[in-house]
Each structure stands twice: as structure tokens, then as C-alpha cells.
């Protein structure tokens, strides 16, 4: 069998389980990948990120197709497009609830919190069916301009040179979405918003 | 009637008579159609002890309630008869357009009885049926036969046999449309024994659907789910089934040199990637299928369909032929002669090993593609050693004292997954009513692809229940009739919803699986009466491999079988208990 380097497996397992512990993925949702040259290692189709096994990491190519894509995540097409259009080396995809809920109502998430606003500035919301070419292009194009993107009614993709940084973006998007949601609730209850000091 | 047509065409070749009879509704509801309907008719009409080559045997070409509808992959048909290879109840399924054409001619099934005096061609044109002389086609390959008939019969879908079927090779197949094959079990030889060279069908009737709106909604869902599934929308669509070659090889279960190894060092050269790069002309599809896993290829002047994964394994790694061009050429030859590529490759591989071991005098060596081509022709015309090989690997090897080198289950040559690296697939092989069949069930989906869920391929835990469940579901899918590849994405609930929308009869998950279980048990009973029942694997596969990623792994077949019989509600020696049969509404003698 093509050997998956142990550091790749350890790193994917670590960040996948962190996303699961935070409730960003449920059961068999979400996926993650790491790129090295023309190769990417991606989580298996329908694997459980909570408890990733070595056999759940599949090696496929960035610049060409291979039969192993039959085993890999449905979103391999999206990860590939991100790697082809951006210089990133790690991609995470999860379904954090506040981000997904807000994506049903907005076209752009402008983080209301200072840190999120400083780092992310604005996170676009795009459309596209899971596993489709359209989604792949929409997401990759958004990540050419920023660090994160929300797919409407679906989830969040983040990309970076390091998995740890992609994870940081993921947490920030969800944190900002949560703050945005809470702010809306408070506003709806009649409280008056003060001008934030961004 | 929605979904079904409610009519069966019964043709007697001995008397050259044809009549349409009403299909019994209880029969359709209880067995759906396709495989189930065919098995029930075979069970009721043909004695389990009948000679498969006698006029007493029948062939049932059957479609199902979903055939010819908008539901994806609905162009398939099943053909059922008593197999000359296994001597048991056998169904074979094929894609293309023939199934949809039968349905458009207003038929749920075509039952062929008797034996013609002279080679015959059966033409079904909507409600008209005609017997024509086919002496001018007898002896021709399937390629030329279809070409001639296409010229003469515009707009017809044709199923025919080649010289292998005419010469009663026990693993001759039936080919329809563009080399779609009802490949396994030698039903092409049964057609040959009836002197029926070809069947041409054309129809103009649209299938009536009970609830078009619900079907629209379901098709929207199906479309999205097909896109979402990586096996269907990525691997099969991009490479065809040959996408599997490297994957299966890397898992150490690509049968090589007659199952002596599970890894072929030249796999890259016969892979889907090589096929795409070197010989692909275009992809093609069966009726109403967005996947399009078929491949039209070209080698030099020759153009043809395939090779598919199973063919690549049987004619490639099994014979140590490491060239996609050579494999494709042998594949074209088999298709033209009307030979099942799996049984051909496995039987020839058995001969090569027997030669290597000095058990037969003829000299063969691994990787000699030219010699293989010659042998394949000899098999089809039953010449020299080919005559013995035409009997299948078990009969051939046992006749010369080398039975242990025949890689078969219940006389059907094994498909291209070494079960020492996929224990559930091993249980499937051992218990399949067809014999060494990989599709009843396709446990590779679960054990390698992780669809719908990944199970430890080296463990027996939980396999018996899943194997039994998927066998039942497979039997139902073969009876609706859809392509088994839909099982990569659809579950019993989705099938039930399609069936309800099309037929207007309420199907639930449970009824779908129960129909499958009824069919499975009926096949089992028939086979037991025919003297076939031993659920075993070749000794070689019960011995661990010495090298590779599966080295040292030992299939606990006995343990899995015990559990399997319990799950099925059968006796400890694998016989369906009376209570089980009664619960399935089967009033048959055991
Ligand atoms: S998936 Fe392949 S075999 Fe099945 S119906 Fe489609 S083209 Fe035919």
C-alpha cells in the first residue's frame, strides 16, 4: 500500500479530532487535506473525523486524477481546485453550526468581533452542490482572496500553509458567526447597538 | 398497470409458436421482475435435475417495474436459466438498451422454451413476433452478427451469441447492443443449445408511471446524490471500472498468476490510468445512465468496448500480461467469440499453472499473450486443449488430476478480488447462489471503498449480517431492474420510494429486502435440489499469502459461515428451515 507518512496522519488526526470536539463536524461530516508537491493526502469518503484511522487517509494527486479518488472524500475536487489556484498546503472543511445557520440569511459574514475582523475582514458566502465543479471553483476563487469561505447551507472551508493556521481560521469564522448571531438576537430583543471600536 | 406491463411473451422454438400471456399480479408483486421473476419461472418449470442443454431448459429474459423509466440505469435486463457451468439456477444481468427495448415492446419477460430445428432469429416488433432463419448468421462472431442485424433491422436492439455459444462452451455469454454482456454462467451456451442465434427487439410503448411528481422529486435527489458520490461521479465516470486496478492492487488483492499472488508488479501498465492515456476513444453509457462507466477503446485497427476491471484482472494479472493493449485485444476477441472474460481468463490461468507444474504436457508460460489468443479461439471452437478448457476450470482440472488449481466456487470461476484481503468478500463468494460471484454481494464496496461504511477487511466481526442483508438487497436490485452500481449510493429506502412512485404499489424498505430474501431462498432451494450447496472456497484461498500487505491473514470461513446460517434462519448445514420459507411465503418442497 502507498504509505501515508506518519506525521501526515498524526496531524490530520489531531486537527480533525479538535474540530469534532468543538462540534464543528457531526458523525461522518467534514474533511481535511494536506498537500506536499504534486500529492495530497485527504480524508476518506464518509470517514469519521472524531476518530480518524490511518486507513482513512488517502493519497491522491493535485495535478491529475487517479483511481484512488473512489476512496477519497467527495470534496476532493474542491481541495484540488484550492491547491491549483492558491499556494496553500492545508485545507479544512467542517460544518460549524452558527456559520451554517447564518449562511442561510447573508451573502457575506463581516466579523463583528475585533480579532475576527482584523484577521478575516470579510468571509464570503458562496453556493454550489456538494462535490460539484461549481462548488470547487466558487470556493477556490474565494480562497484566492481570503482565508475562509462559507458555503451556503453546507459548511466552511479554510486554507493556509499550515494546518494549525487553517484550524485557527476555522475557529475564528465560527466564533465571529456566533458573535454575529448573538448580536442579532440582542438587537432583536430591543437592545441598542453601540458603535464598535474596530 | 403502472411500472409493469402485465404481459409475458412465451416462445416455443420446437413448435415455432409464440403467445402473449397475462403476467400474474401476485407473481409480479412477490418477485418484482428481472432476476426474481426469472428464478420463479425457472423454479416452477424446469426440474433441478434437467440437462441444461436439453430443450427442457428455458431462458427467461426479464425486466422490472423500473426498466425503461426515467430512473437512472434503468436499461438493464436479467436472463435466467439453468446454468451448464454450475448446473444450478443462474441469472446474468446486462446493460445497454435491450432491457428498455423489451419493456417498450410491452413485455415484463420473454420466456424461451424448446429447441429450434435450424438456427433461428427471433424478432419482436412491438406486438408482432416473427421467427426467421438464421443459418446465414450461424458461425459468425457477435460483432458481425450485430452489424448485419443492425443493417437489416433498423431501430432494433439485438442480443446474440457467438461461436462459443453455438459450440456449447460452458461459459459462453450473451452479448447485446455495443458489447454489453450477460456474461456469467454460460447462458449463451443454453441459447446455442436452443439454436437461437439472436433476438431483436423494438418497441414504442412508454412506461406508465403512477406519480410523475414524486418521481421528479426523487430524480432531483438522485442527481445530487450521484454527484456527491466519489465512486460514481469521480472514479467510475472518469476511468470506468478500470479505476479499480491500482486501488485493488495496492490493497494486495489483485489476483495474479491464478491467485498465487495478490499483487501484480505491472499493474500500472494495465490500469485505468494507462487505459485512459493510451487506448481510450470515448466513454459510453447504458440507457439513461449519467455515470457512463463503459469505455470504447482502440488498439491499432481494432476498436471495441472495454476492458473493464474484471476483464483486466482475468486476462491481465491472472495471466501476468502487463499490457493494456494486449488485454484489450484479448477482450475484443472474447467479446466477438461470445466468451465470458472472467471464466476464460481464470480457466486459461489454471492451464498455465498446470503446464508450469508439469501436470499437462502442453507448454505455456505466464505473460504469453499470443498463445492466450490462440487458446481463446480454440476454446470457442472446442479444438484440441480448447475443447477441455471449454468445460470450465473445475471440470478441466479435475479431469487431469489437478482439481486444487481450479479457482472456482460451485464451478463458477472466481472474480478478481482475492478474499484473503477482504474476508466479507470471501463469505460472499462462498455463499453466492451463482458460485464465485463478486456481486452477491459486492463486499469490496464496504471493505475497500468504505461505502456505505468502512468495515475492517481483515475481520469477521459483523460480516455475516451485512453479507446476508446485501445479498437480499442485490437480489431486489436485480429484479427492479437497476444497475448494481446504484448501490454505491442508494439504500433500501431510496429503492422503495422509486418503486412506490413508479408502480403506485406501496413498497417499504422492508418489502424491498423481503422480496430479495425470498428470491435468495428460492435460488438456494433450487440449487440444493440440483445437488449444489457446498459453501466453500478453494484450498489455496484458505491458506495465508506469504508476501504482501495481506501476508499471514487467514479467512475464518467456518466461523463466518456458522454465523451466516444463523442470520439467515437456516440449519447448521445451510438448509433453509421450513419456518423461514413459510415466513417468506414460499410453499416449496425442501
Ligand atoms: S454505471 Fe455503467 S454498467 Fe451501470 S448502467 Fe451506468 S454505464 Fe451501465
XYZ file of C-alpha atoms in Angstrom, chain B residues 96-97 143 146 150 176-180 236-242 272 274-286 292-299 301-308 324 328 331-332 335:
52
model
C -27.127 -1.392 -22.800
C -30.586 -0.827 -24.276
C -19.607 -8.205 -33.924
C -24.939 -7.385 -34.688
C -28.488 -3.595 -37.424
C -26.342 -7.188 -26.651
C -26.051 -3.719 -28.179
C -22.448 -2.420 -28.017
C -20.823 -5.476 -26.383
C -22.893 -5.368 -23.222
C -16.321 5.314 -12.489
C -17.221 8.318 -14.561
C -13.623 9.347 -15.188
C -11.963 5.963 -15.668
C -14.700 3.366 -15.818
C -14.356 0.276 -13.663
C -10.664 0.058 -14.584
C -7.417 2.655 -15.695
C -2.988 3.528 -18.697
C -6.260 2.764 -20.471
C -7.239 6.427 -20.432
C -3.857 7.597 -21.617
C -3.184 5.014 -24.311
C -6.277 3.401 -25.813
C -9.363 5.390 -24.862
C -11.561 6.599 -27.717
C -14.522 7.763 -25.658
C -16.696 6.827 -22.730
C -20.128 5.368 -23.261
C -23.241 4.685 -21.276
C -26.113 2.319 -20.932
C -21.116 6.220 -18.131
C -18.653 3.635 -16.872
C -18.271 1.967 -20.280
C -15.211 2.612 -22.405
C -14.769 2.442 -26.163
C -11.116 1.781 -26.894
C -8.869 1.316 -29.885
C -5.768 -0.789 -30.413
C -7.097 -1.036 -36.354
C -9.324 -2.684 -33.780
C -11.968 -0.802 -31.874
C -14.156 -2.260 -29.186
C -15.712 -1.966 -25.788
C -13.658 -2.434 -22.610
C -11.717 -3.817 -20.970
C -13.497 -3.477 -17.652
C -3.347 -2.783 -21.583
C -7.867 -5.126 -24.778
C -11.054 -8.794 -24.601
C -12.242 -7.881 -28.124
C -16.493 -10.473 -26.971
